[in-house]
PDB file of C-alpha atoms in Angstrom:
ATOM      1  CA  UNK K   1      -9.148  22.211  24.857  1.00  0.00           C
ATOM      2  CA  UNK K   2      -5.380  21.699  25.107  1.00  0.00           C
ATOM      3  CA  UNK K   3      -2.308  23.143  23.430  1.00  0.00           C
ATOM      4  CA  UNK K   4       0.368  20.640  22.414  1.00  0.00           C
ATOM      5  CA  UNK K   5       3.526  22.644  21.846  1.00  0.00           C
ATOM      6  CA  UNK K   6       6.199  20.774  19.915  1.00  0.00           C
ATOM      7  CA  UNK K   7       8.322  20.837  16.784  1.00  0.00           C
ATOM      8  CA  UNK K   8      10.826  18.489  15.144  1.00  0.00           C
ATOM      9  CA  UNK K   9      13.886  19.663  17.065  1.00  0.00           C
ATOM     10  CA  UNK K  10      12.578  21.360  20.185  1.00  0.00           C
ATOM     11  CA  UNK K  11       9.434  22.002  22.206  1.00  0.00           C
ATOM     12  CA  UNK K  12       8.540  25.391  20.766  1.00  0.00           C
ATOM     13  CA  UNK K  13       5.847  26.776  18.444  1.00  0.00           C
ATOM     14  CA  UNK K  14       6.699  26.820  14.751  1.00  0.00           C
ATOM     15  CA  UNK K  15       6.678  30.157  12.905  1.00  0.00           C
ATOM     16  CA  UNK K  16       5.385  31.375   9.568  1.00  0.00           C
ATOM     17  CA  UNK K  17       7.961  33.926   8.455  1.00  0.00           C
ATOM     18  CA  UNK K  18       8.456  36.369   5.624  1.00  0.00           C
ATOM     19  CA  UNK K  19      11.831  35.655   4.011  1.00  0.00           C
ATOM     20  CA  UNK K  20      13.863  37.105   1.143  1.00  0.00           C
ATOM     21  CA  UNK K  21      17.248  36.504  -0.475  1.00  0.00           C
ATOM     22  CA  UNK K  22      20.180  37.498   1.691  1.00  0.00           C
ATOM     23  CA  UNK K  23      21.222  40.153  -0.854  1.00  0.00           C
ATOM     24  CA  UNK K  24      17.668  41.479  -1.346  1.00  0.00           C
ATOM     25  CA  UNK K  25      16.971  45.178  -0.899  1.00  0.00           C
ATOM     26  CA  UNK K  26      13.739  44.269   0.909  1.00  0.00           C
ATOM     27  CA  UNK K  27      14.250  45.166   4.576  1.00  0.00           C
ATOM     28  CA  UNK K  28      10.650  45.613   5.706  1.00  0.00           C
ATOM     29  CA  UNK K  29       7.172  44.446   4.739  1.00  0.00           C
ATOM     30  CA  UNK K  30       6.542  47.897   3.211  1.00  0.00           C
ATOM     31  CA  UNK K  31       9.234  47.136   0.630  1.00  0.00           C
ATOM     32  CA  UNK K  32       7.003  44.404  -0.825  1.00  0.00           C
ATOM     33  CA  UNK K  33       4.787  46.964  -2.567  1.00  0.00           C
ATOM     34  CA  UNK K  34       4.229  45.718  -6.124  1.00  0.00           C
ATOM     35  CA  UNK K  35       6.303  42.558  -5.520  1.00  0.00           C
ATOM     36  CA  UNK K  36       5.495  38.831  -5.783  1.00  0.00           C
ATOM     37  CA  UNK K  37       5.236  36.509  -2.779  1.00  0.00           C
ATOM     38  CA  UNK K  38       4.996  32.706  -2.874  1.00  0.00           C
ATOM     39  CA  UNK K  39       3.522  30.659  -0.024  1.00  0.00           C
ATOM     40  CA  UNK K  40       1.272  27.770   0.998  1.00  0.00           C
ATOM     41  CA  UNK K  41      -0.414  30.133   3.473  1.00  0.00           C
ATOM     42  CA  UNK K  42      -2.120  32.321   0.891  1.00  0.00           C
ATOM     43  CA  UNK K  43      -5.073  33.799   2.817  1.00  0.00           C
ATOM     44  CA  UNK K  44      -3.076  34.561   5.970  1.00  0.00           C
ATOM     45  CA  UNK K  45      -0.359  36.200   3.871  1.00  0.00           C
ATOM     46  CA  UNK K  46      -2.918  38.345   2.027  1.00  0.00           C
ATOM     47  CA  UNK K  47      -4.410  39.412   5.365  1.00  0.00           C
ATOM     48  CA  UNK K  48      -0.932  40.251   6.709  1.00  0.00           C
ATOM     49  CA  UNK K  49      -0.155  42.409   3.674  1.00  0.00           C
ATOM     50  CA  UNK K  50      -3.546  44.136   3.883  1.00  0.00           C
ATOM     51  CA  UNK K  51      -2.997  44.945   7.557  1.00  0.00           C
ATOM     52  CA  UNK K  52       0.292  46.566   6.601  1.00  0.00           C
ATOM     53  CA  UNK K  53      -1.365  48.369   3.658  1.00  0.00           C
ATOM     54  CA  UNK K  54       0.888  46.687   1.130  1.00  0.00           C
ATOM     55  CA  UNK K  55      -0.300  45.770  -2.361  1.00  0.00           C
ATOM     56  CA  UNK K  56       1.604  42.690  -3.524  1.00  0.00           C
ATOM     57  CA  UNK K  57       0.830  39.614  -5.631  1.00  0.00           C
ATOM     58  CA  UNK K  58       0.493  36.411  -3.576  1.00  0.00           C
ATOM     59  CA  UNK K  59       0.720  33.072  -5.361  1.00  0.00           C
ATOM     60  CA  UNK K  60       0.222  29.562  -4.022  1.00  0.00           C
ATOM     61  CA  UNK K  61       3.359  27.445  -3.796  1.00  0.00           C
ATOM     62  CA  UNK K  62       3.428  23.743  -2.972  1.00  0.00           C
ATOM     63  CA  UNK K  63       6.901  22.504  -2.003  1.00  0.00           C
ATOM     64  CA  UNK K  64      10.401  23.830  -2.749  1.00  0.00           C
ATOM     65  CA  UNK K  65       9.236  27.343  -1.920  1.00  0.00           C
ATOM     66  CA  UNK K  66      12.731  28.422  -0.818  1.00  0.00           C
ATOM     67  CA  UNK K  67      14.064  27.676  -4.315  1.00  0.00           C
ATOM     68  CA  UNK K  68      11.596  30.087  -5.933  1.00  0.00           C
ATOM     69  CA  UNK K  69      12.909  33.111  -4.099  1.00  0.00           C
ATOM     70  CA  UNK K  70      16.530  31.951  -4.220  1.00  0.00           C
ATOM     71  CA  UNK K  71      16.303  31.623  -8.022  1.00  0.00           C
ATOM     72  CA  UNK K  72      14.554  34.965  -8.433  1.00  0.00           C
ATOM     73  CA  UNK K  73      11.168  33.566  -9.531  1.00  0.00           C
ATOM     74  CA  UNK K  74       9.502  35.575  -6.732  1.00  0.00           C
ATOM     75  CA  UNK K  75      10.660  38.437  -4.530  1.00  0.00           C
ATOM     76  CA  UNK K  76       9.774  36.875  -1.176  1.00  0.00           C
ATOM     77  CA  UNK K  77       8.218  33.822   0.443  1.00  0.00           C
ATOM     78  CA  UNK K  78       6.164  33.119   3.525  1.00  0.00           C
ATOM     79  CA  UNK K  79       7.398  29.800   4.880  1.00  0.00           C
ATOM     80  CA  UNK K  80       7.093  27.585   7.941  1.00  0.00           C
ATOM     81  CA  UNK K  81      10.234  27.345  10.075  1.00  0.00           C
ATOM     82  CA  UNK K  82      11.359  26.120  13.449  1.00  0.00           C
ATOM     83  CA  UNK K  83      14.994  27.187  13.731  1.00  0.00           C
ATOM     84  CA  UNK K  84      15.540  29.054  10.449  1.00  0.00           C
ATOM     85  CA  UNK K  85      18.364  26.690   9.449  1.00  0.00           C
ATOM     86  CA  UNK K  86      16.773  25.600   6.181  1.00  0.00           C
ATOM     87  CA  UNK K  87      16.243  29.222   5.164  1.00  0.00           C
ATOM     88  CA  UNK K  88      19.856  30.097   5.946  1.00  0.00           C
ATOM     89  CA  UNK K  89      21.066  27.110   3.908  1.00  0.00           C
ATOM     90  CA  UNK K  90      19.251  28.619   0.935  1.00  0.00           C
ATOM     91  CA  UNK K  91      20.878  32.011   1.642  1.00  0.00           C
ATOM     92  CA  UNK K  92      17.587  33.511   2.755  1.00  0.00           C
ATOM     93  CA  UNK K  93      16.971  36.149   5.411  1.00  0.00           C
ATOM     94  CA  UNK K  94      13.931  36.446   7.680  1.00  0.00           C
ATOM     95  CA  UNK K  95      12.273  39.845   7.450  1.00  0.00           C
ATOM     96  CA  UNK K  96       9.342  39.326   9.807  1.00  0.00           C
ATOM     97  CA  UNK K  97       7.367  36.686  11.714  1.00  0.00           C
ATOM     98  CA  UNK K  98       3.765  36.633  10.513  1.00  0.00           C
ATOM     99  CA  UNK K  99       2.407  34.233  13.127  1.00  0.00           C
ATOM    100  CA  UNK K 100       3.229  31.301  15.397  1.00  0.00           C
ATOM    101  CA  UNK K 101       1.516  27.940  15.195  1.00  0.00           C
ATOM    102  CA  UNK K 102       0.942  25.097  17.656  1.00  0.00           C
ATOM    103  CA  UNK K 103      -1.068  21.888  17.578  1.00  0.00           C
ATOM    104  CA  UNK K 104      -4.427  22.088  19.343  1.00  0.00           C
ATOM    105  CA  UNK K 105      -6.422  19.199  20.808  1.00  0.00           C
ATOM    106  CA  UNK K 106     -10.088  20.065  20.294  1.00  0.00           C
ATOM    107  CA  UNK K 107     -13.075  18.192  21.731  1.00  0.00           C
ATOM    108  CA  UNK K 108     -16.584  18.015  20.313  1.00  0.00           C
ATOM    109  CA  UNK K 109     -18.908  20.076  22.538  1.00  0.00           C
ATOM    110  CA  UNK K 110     -21.623  17.428  22.702  1.00  0.00           C
ATOM    111  CA  UNK K 111     -19.082  14.721  23.556  1.00  0.00           C
ATOM    112  CA  UNK K 112     -17.583  16.965  26.256  1.00  0.00           C
ATOM    113  CA  UNK K 113     -20.980  17.238  27.958  1.00  0.00           C
ATOM    114  CA  UNK K 114     -21.049  13.475  28.606  1.00  0.00           C
ATOM    115  CA  UNK K 115     -18.978  12.601  31.666  1.00  0.00           C
ATOM    116  CA  UNK K 116     -17.676   9.242  30.436  1.00  0.00           C
ATOM    117  CA  UNK K 117     -16.564  10.746  27.139  1.00  0.00           C
ATOM    118  CA  UNK K 118     -15.035  13.754  28.902  1.00  0.00           C
ATOM    119  CA  UNK K 119     -13.018  11.399  31.134  1.00  0.00           C
ATOM    120  CA  UNK K 120     -11.678   9.561  28.074  1.00  0.00           C
ATOM    121  CA  UNK K 121     -10.812  12.836  26.348  1.00  0.00           C
ATOM    122  CA  UNK K 122      -8.965  14.112  29.422  1.00  0.00           C
ATOM    123  CA  UNK K 123      -7.082  10.800  29.653  1.00  0.00           C
ATOM    124  CA  UNK K 124      -5.953  11.115  26.027  1.00  0.00           C
ATOM    125  CA  UNK K 125      -4.710  14.653  26.680  1.00  0.00           C
ATOM    126  CA  UNK K 126      -2.725  13.505  29.731  1.00  0.00           C
ATOM    127  CA  UNK K 127      -1.064  10.742  27.703  1.00  0.00           C
ATOM    128  CA  UNK K 128      -0.261  13.054  24.769  1.00  0.00           C
ATOM    129  CA  UNK K 129       1.214  15.701  27.055  1.00  0.00           C
ATOM    130  CA  UNK K 130       3.185  12.993  28.854  1.00  0.00           C
ATOM    131  CA  UNK K 131       4.627  11.765  25.556  1.00  0.00           C
ATOM    132  CA  UNK K 132       5.615  15.313  24.566  1.00  0.00           C
ATOM    133  CA  UNK K 133       7.139  15.946  27.994  1.00  0.00           C
ATOM    134  CA  UNK K 134       9.325  12.856  27.557  1.00  0.00           C
ATOM    135  CA  UNK K 135      10.435  13.743  24.025  1.00  0.00           C
ATOM    136  CA  UNK K 136      13.713  15.436  24.962  1.00  0.00           C
ATOM    137  CA  UNK K 137      14.297  13.819  28.357  1.00  0.00           C
ATOM    138  CA  UNK K 138      16.076  10.640  29.475  1.00  0.00           C
ATOM    139  CA  UNK K 139      16.288   8.657  32.674  1.00  0.00           C
ATOM    140  CA  UNK K 140      19.631   8.341  34.452  1.00  0.00           C
ATOM    141  CA  UNK K 141      20.487   5.955  37.281  1.00  0.00           C
ATOM    142  CA  UNK K 142      23.719   5.060  39.038  1.00  0.00           C
ATOM    143  CA  UNK K 143      25.274   3.666  42.184  1.00  0.00           C
ATOM    144  CA  UNK K 144      26.832   6.236  44.511  1.00  0.00           C
ATOM    145  CA  UNK K 145      28.900   5.878  47.651  1.00  0.00           C
ATOM    146  CA  UNK K 146      27.687   7.834  50.676  1.00  0.00           C
ATOM    147  CA  UNK K 147      30.962   9.781  50.764  1.00  0.00           C
ATOM    148  CA  UNK K 148      30.153  11.497  47.419  1.00  0.00           C
ATOM    149  CA  UNK K 149      26.344  11.459  47.593  1.00  0.00           C
ATOM    150  CA  UNK K 150      25.885  15.167  48.342  1.00  0.00           C
ATOM    151  CA  UNK K 151      28.406  16.137  45.667  1.00  0.00           C
ATOM    152  CA  UNK K 152      26.571  14.035  43.058  1.00  0.00           C
ATOM    153  CA  UNK K 153      23.188  15.441  44.061  1.00  0.00           C
ATOM    154  CA  UNK K 154      24.531  18.986  43.704  1.00  0.00           C
ATOM    155  CA  UNK K 155      25.102  18.509  39.952  1.00  0.00           C
ATOM    156  CA  UNK K 156      22.245  16.147  39.149  1.00  0.00           C
ATOM    157  CA  UNK K 157      19.114  17.848  37.740  1.00  0.00           C
ATOM    158  CA  UNK K 158      15.654  16.410  38.433  1.00  0.00           C
ATOM    159  CA  UNK K 159      11.961  17.189  37.950  1.00  0.00           C
ATOM    160  CA  UNK K 160      11.754  17.654  41.720  1.00  0.00           C
ATOM    161  CA  UNK K 161      14.535  15.758  43.514  1.00  0.00           C
ATOM    162  CA  UNK K 162      16.467  12.594  42.525  1.00  0.00           C
ATOM    163  CA  UNK K 163      15.239   9.270  43.902  1.00  0.00           C
ATOM    164  CA  UNK K 164      17.655   7.726  46.421  1.00  0.00           C
ATOM    165  CA  UNK K 165      17.439   4.094  47.590  1.00  0.00           C
ATOM    166  CA  UNK K 166      19.906   2.211  49.843  1.00  0.00           C
ATOM    167  CA  UNK K 167      21.689  -0.785  48.304  1.00  0.00           C
ATOM    168  CA  UNK K 168      22.264  -4.101  50.047  1.00  0.00           C
ATOM    169  CA  UNK K 169      25.898  -3.038  50.532  1.00  0.00           C
ATOM    170  CA  UNK K 170      26.137  -0.584  53.415  1.00  0.00           C
ATOM    171  CA  UNK K 171      27.204   2.947  52.486  1.00  0.00           C
ATOM    172  CA  UNK K 172      26.012   2.689  48.879  1.00  0.00           C
ATOM    173  CA  UNK K 173      22.900   4.144  47.241  1.00  0.00           C
ATOM    174  CA  UNK K 174      21.029   3.839  43.971  1.00  0.00           C
ATOM    175  CA  UNK K 175      20.325   7.306  42.600  1.00  0.00           C
ATOM    176  CA  UNK K 176      17.833   7.884  39.798  1.00  0.00           C
ATOM    177  CA  UNK K 177      16.676  11.047  38.032  1.00  0.00           C
ATOM    178  CA  UNK K 178      14.998  12.386  34.885  1.00  0.00           C
ATOM    179  CA  UNK K 179      17.051  14.980  33.017  1.00  0.00           C
ATOM    180  CA  UNK K 180      17.148  16.908  29.760  1.00  0.00           C
ATOM    181  CA  UNK K 181      18.815  14.840  27.040  1.00  0.00           C
ATOM    182  CA  UNK K 182      20.884  17.819  25.881  1.00  0.00           C
ATOM    183  CA  UNK K 183      22.936  17.858  29.129  1.00  0.00           C
ATOM    184  CA  UNK K 184      23.588  14.123  29.466  1.00  0.00           C
ATOM    185  CA  UNK K 185      26.768  14.071  27.340  1.00  0.00           C
ATOM    186  CA  UNK K 186      28.530  16.452  29.671  1.00  0.00           C
ATOM    187  CA  UNK K 187      26.929  15.140  32.840  1.00  0.00           C
ATOM    188  CA  UNK K 188      27.825  11.423  32.585  1.00  0.00           C
ATOM    189  CA  UNK K 189      31.617  11.961  32.339  1.00  0.00           C
ATOM    190  CA  UNK K 190      31.405  14.392  35.270  1.00  0.00           C
ATOM    191  CA  UNK K 191      29.497  11.849  37.388  1.00  0.00           C
ATOM    192  CA  UNK K 192      32.038   9.163  36.480  1.00  0.00           C
ATOM    193  CA  UNK K 193      34.901  11.445  37.569  1.00  0.00           C
ATOM    194  CA  UNK K 194      33.133  12.033  40.881  1.00  0.00           C
ATOM    195  CA  UNK K 195      33.055   8.283  41.502  1.00  0.00           C
ATOM    196  CA  UNK K 196      29.544   7.226  40.466  1.00  0.00           C
ATOM    197  CA  UNK K 197      29.365   3.624  39.226  1.00  0.00           C
ATOM    198  CA  UNK K 198      27.025   1.557  37.068  1.00  0.00           C
ATOM    199  CA  UNK K 199      25.677   4.643  35.269  1.00  0.00           C
ATOM    200  CA  UNK K 200      22.730   3.801  33.009  1.00  0.00           C
ATOM    201  CA  UNK K 201      20.971   6.157  30.593  1.00  0.00           C
ATOM    202  CA  UNK K 202      17.576   4.994  29.302  1.00  0.00           C
ATOM    203  CA  UNK K 203      14.859   6.429  27.021  1.00  0.00           C
ATOM    204  CA  UNK K 204      11.439   7.547  28.267  1.00  0.00           C
ATOM    205  CA  UNK K 205       8.027   7.045  26.678  1.00  0.00           C
ATOM    206  CA  UNK K 206       6.009   9.337  28.898  1.00  0.00           C
ATOM    207  CA  UNK K 207       6.657  11.786  31.716  1.00  0.00           C
ATOM    208  CA  UNK K 208       3.549  12.913  33.593  1.00  0.00           C
ATOM    209  CA  UNK K 209       4.288  16.029  35.693  1.00  0.00           C
TER     210      UNK K 209
END
């Protein structure tokens, strides 16, 4: 019914990849002919090898899979990764991406046919997507003098446009926006240099587009 795209460090699908030691002579899936591969994803790996017409031994591995190929126990692994950092720390090299994976929200067909249940299901999806949307965002608010308002707005990201409200002191405005957390470290000092005051960064629980 709905795709919930997220990972530990960023909002992207995770990947199941074929990886080997950095110094391995294996450069392509074809080089796995007659080799040994360790993975938790046994059936998918066997299907992948069959599609590439490669005959290799696939064994189930539960945990510490990177160590098996790094120590020479197997020739390659098929492992789940987001950024590839863990593989690189074990001196491993990605040869190919077998598939991508995302979390799916699936509704029972009979439940979906009942309007009151469908409304509840759709509400849950909205809340889950809102929580994911907020995961790497923060709220930012500040007081800005009218003389620098346009300059501040020119550098301030927003979902649509920042919210601007007049303060009780004439010529001053409260400015509020939702931004990506990754840019806030550089943005706050810049806003302070421009003359913004009372800058507050706050976490978000949900952002509903």
